[in-house]
Amino acid sequence: MLQVQGVSKRYGATYALQDVSFSAPRGGVLGLLGQNGAGKTTALNIITGYVAASRGSAAIGGHDIVQNPREAKRLMGYLPEQPPLYDEMTVTGYLRFCCRLKEVAPRAVPGHVAHILRTTGLDDVSGRRLGNLSKGFRQRAGIAQALCGAPEVLVLDEPTVGL
C-alpha cells in the first residue's frame, strides 16, 4: 500500500535523508522512530508530496506521489505536526469542508462527519469554533480531518501531541 524506495533529501551539502527504503502493506502499521533531526518529518513530507525528494520515489496504492499526486492523495489522510485548522470555522463546518476537498459524495457527508465526530470524541464540541478549543481538542480535530474520505493510508506526524 505504501512504498518508499531509495529516497534521499539534500539541503545543500547536508542530507536530511539518505537512501531510505521501506514499505507498509495494506492493514499494516508502520512507525518512524528516531532522535530529533533524524529526518522523520522530512520522510513524511516526501510521502505526502509536501516536499520533493532529491532522489528516489514514494508511492501510495501504486500511485507515485510526484507523477500521480491526485490519485495517491485520494488514498491518503494526513495529519502534519501542526494541524491545518481554520480557527474561525466550527468543528463540523471544518470537517464538511475537508470532505468536499476529499470529494466525498455530498449526500454522504452528514453521516460521514457524524461518524468521524463520534470516532474522535468531538461530538460535544462539534458546534464550537476551532480557535476556541483546547490543544487536545484541536489535535483531535486534526486527526478527524485526516479521516475524511475514509483514506486507506493515514500519515500522522506527532499525532499524540496534546492528547
GROMACS .gro file of C-alpha atoms in nm:
model
  163
    1MET     CA    1   0.000   0.000   0.000
    2LEU     CA    2   0.287   0.241   0.085
    3GLN     CA    3   0.623   0.207  -0.086
    4VAL     CA    4   0.929   0.429  -0.032
    5GLN     CA    5   1.226   0.339  -0.250
    6GLY     CA    6   1.578   0.487  -0.227
    7VAL     CA    7   1.461   0.828  -0.102
    8SER     CA    8   1.720   1.094  -0.030
    9LYS     CA    9   1.671   1.460   0.053
   10ARG     CA   10   1.955   1.709   0.043
   11TYR     CA   11   1.964   2.067   0.164
   12GLY     CA   12   2.286   2.198   0.016
   13ALA     CA   13   2.565   1.964   0.123
   14THR     CA   14   2.359   1.819   0.412
   15TYR     CA   15   2.146   1.507   0.382
   16ALA     CA   16   1.822   1.506   0.580
   17LEU     CA   17   1.759   1.155   0.442
   18GLN     CA   18   1.993   0.927   0.253
   19ASP     CA   19   1.880   0.621   0.054
   20VAL     CA   20   1.577   0.534   0.271
   21SER     CA   21   1.353   0.246   0.167
   22PHE     CA   22   1.058   0.085   0.344
   23SER     CA   23   0.705  -0.035   0.278
   24ALA     CA   24   0.382  -0.085   0.464
   25PRO     CA   25   0.131  -0.341   0.339
   26ARG     CA   26  -0.247  -0.294   0.345
   27GLY     CA   27  -0.364  -0.329   0.705
   28GLY     CA   28  -0.013  -0.275   0.839
   29VAL     CA   29   0.112  -0.019   1.087
   30LEU     CA   30   0.448   0.148   1.047
   31GLY     CA   31   0.612   0.389   1.289
   32LEU     CA   32   0.918   0.602   1.230
   33LEU     CA   33   1.130   0.639   1.542
   34GLY     CA   34   1.445   0.839   1.587
   35GLN     CA   35   1.611   1.134   1.753
   36ASN     CA   36   1.519   1.494   1.680
   37GLY     CA   37   1.659   1.586   1.341
   38ALA     CA   38   1.677   1.225   1.221
   39GLY     CA   39   1.456   1.301   0.918
   40LYS     CA   40   1.123   1.153   1.028
   41THR     CA   41   0.918   1.459   0.935
   42THR     CA   42   1.115   1.501   0.611
   43ALA     CA   43   1.026   1.142   0.518
   44LEU     CA   44   0.658   1.206   0.591
   45ASN     CA   45   0.666   1.530   0.392
   46ILE     CA   46   0.805   1.340   0.093
   47ILE     CA   47   0.546   1.062   0.127
   48THR     CA   48   0.265   1.318   0.129
   49GLY     CA   49   0.406   1.521  -0.159
   50TYR     CA   50   0.463   1.830   0.052
   51VAL     CA   51   0.831   1.834  -0.047
   52ALA     CA   52   1.007   1.657  -0.331
   53ALA     CA   53   1.278   1.401  -0.276
   54SER     CA   54   1.621   1.479  -0.418
   55ARG     CA   55   1.633   1.117  -0.531
   56GLY     CA   56   1.406   0.811  -0.505
   57SER     CA   57   1.029   0.771  -0.504
   58ALA     CA   58   0.725   0.728  -0.283
   59ALA     CA   59   0.400   0.564  -0.389
   60ILE     CA   60   0.063   0.501  -0.229
   61GLY     CA   61  -0.150   0.224  -0.370
   62GLY     CA   62   0.086   0.203  -0.665
   63HIS     CA   63   0.049   0.575  -0.747
   64ASP     CA   64   0.371   0.776  -0.743
   65ILE     CA   65   0.322   1.087  -0.528
   66VAL     CA   66   0.506   1.308  -0.781
   67GLN     CA   67   0.379   1.159  -1.109
   68ASN     CA   68   0.020   1.090  -0.997
   69PRO     CA   69  -0.038   1.314  -0.693
   70ARG     CA   70  -0.417   1.330  -0.717
   71GLU     CA   71  -0.460   0.954  -0.727
   72ALA     CA   72  -0.208   0.900  -0.446
   73LYS     CA   73  -0.360   1.169  -0.224
   74ARG     CA   74  -0.711   1.031  -0.268
   75LEU     CA   75  -0.592   0.723  -0.082
   76MET     CA   76  -0.426   0.919   0.198
   77GLY     CA   77  -0.524   1.110   0.509
   78TYR     CA   78  -0.253   1.335   0.653
   79LEU     CA   79  -0.205   1.494   0.991
   80PRO     CA   80   0.102   1.719   0.988
   81GLU     CA   81   0.283   1.813   1.308
   82GLN     CA   82   0.086   2.140   1.313
   83PRO     CA   83  -0.277   2.058   1.219
   84PRO     CA   84  -0.410   2.283   0.939
   85LEU     CA   85  -0.709   2.428   1.124
   86TYR     CA   86  -0.917   2.733   1.033
   87ASP     CA   87  -0.983   2.895   1.371
   88GLU     CA   88  -1.299   3.079   1.260
   89MET     CA   89  -1.472   2.758   1.146
   90THR     CA   90  -1.673   2.525   1.368
   91VAL     CA   91  -1.555   2.168   1.404
   92THR     CA   92  -1.848   2.041   1.195
   93GLY     CA   93  -1.806   2.311   0.931
   94TYR     CA   94  -1.436   2.232   0.903
   95LEU     CA   95  -1.498   1.859   0.861
   96ARG     CA   96  -1.764   1.927   0.595
   97PHE     CA   97  -1.510   2.146   0.415
   98CYS     CA   98  -1.247   1.869   0.437
   99CYS     CA   99  -1.499   1.620   0.298
  100ARG     CA  100  -1.555   1.845  -0.005
  101LEU     CA  101  -1.177   1.858  -0.058
  102LYS     CA  102  -1.164   1.479  -0.038
  103GLU     CA  103  -1.452   1.456  -0.288
  104VAL     CA  104  -1.690   1.273  -0.055
  105ALA     CA  105  -2.031   1.244  -0.223
  106PRO     CA  106  -2.242   1.539  -0.097
  107ARG     CA  107  -2.527   1.317   0.026
  108ALA     CA  108  -2.280   1.105   0.226
  109VAL     CA  109  -2.115   1.400   0.405
  110PRO     CA  110  -2.357   1.437   0.703
  111GLY     CA  111  -2.330   1.069   0.801
  112HIS     CA  112  -1.957   1.059   0.735
  113VAL     CA  113  -1.896   1.367   0.951
  114ALA     CA  114  -2.118   1.229   1.230
  115HIS     CA  115  -1.920   0.903   1.228
  116ILE     CA  116  -1.586   1.089   1.244
  117LEU     CA  117  -1.712   1.312   1.529
  118ARG     CA  118  -1.810   1.001   1.729
  119THR     CA  119  -1.486   0.818   1.645
  120THR     CA  120  -1.266   1.109   1.758
  121GLY     CA  121  -1.476   1.208   2.060
  122LEU     CA  122  -1.561   1.551   1.918
  123ASP     CA  123  -1.942   1.522   1.943
  124ASP     CA  124  -1.970   1.756   2.240
  125VAL     CA  125  -1.762   2.032   2.077
  126SER     CA  126  -1.887   1.993   1.719
  127GLY     CA  127  -2.052   2.337   1.715
  128ARG     CA  128  -1.758   2.523   1.869
  129ARG     CA  129  -1.507   2.726   1.674
  130LEU     CA  130  -1.172   2.558   1.627
  131GLY     CA  131  -0.995   2.866   1.764
  132ASN     CA  132  -1.176   2.825   2.097
  133LEU     CA  133  -1.074   2.463   2.152
  134SER     CA  134  -0.807   2.333   2.387
  135LYS     CA  135  -0.486   2.195   2.240
  136GLY     CA  136  -0.613   1.839   2.290
  137PHE     CA  137  -0.940   1.902   2.107
  138ARG     CA  138  -0.752   2.086   1.831
  139GLN     CA  139  -0.533   1.778   1.788
  140ARG     CA  140  -0.843   1.558   1.772
  141ALA     CA  141  -0.986   1.790   1.505
  142GLY     CA  142  -0.662   1.743   1.310
  143ILE     CA  143  -0.697   1.367   1.336
  144ALA     CA  144  -1.063   1.397   1.233
  145GLN     CA  145  -0.974   1.587   0.914
  146ALA     CA  146  -0.723   1.314   0.828
  147LEU     CA  147  -1.008   1.060   0.846
  148CYS     CA  148  -1.226   1.249   0.596
  149GLY     CA  149  -1.285   1.045   0.285
  150ALA     CA  150  -1.209   0.715   0.464
  151PRO     CA  151  -0.848   0.701   0.342
  152GLU     CA  152  -0.669   0.371   0.300
  153VAL     CA  153  -0.343   0.517   0.436
  154LEU     CA  154  -0.308   0.751   0.734
  155VAL     CA  155   0.013   0.952   0.763
  156LEU     CA  156   0.038   1.102   1.112
  157ASP     CA  157   0.323   1.325   1.230
  158GLU     CA  158   0.330   1.350   1.611
  159PRO     CA  159  -0.039   1.251   1.641
  160THR     CA  160  -0.048   1.227   2.023
  161VAL     CA  161   0.093   1.572   2.100
  162GLY     CA  162  -0.151   1.745   2.333
  163LEU     CA  163  -0.382   1.446   2.378
   0.00000   0.00000   0.00000
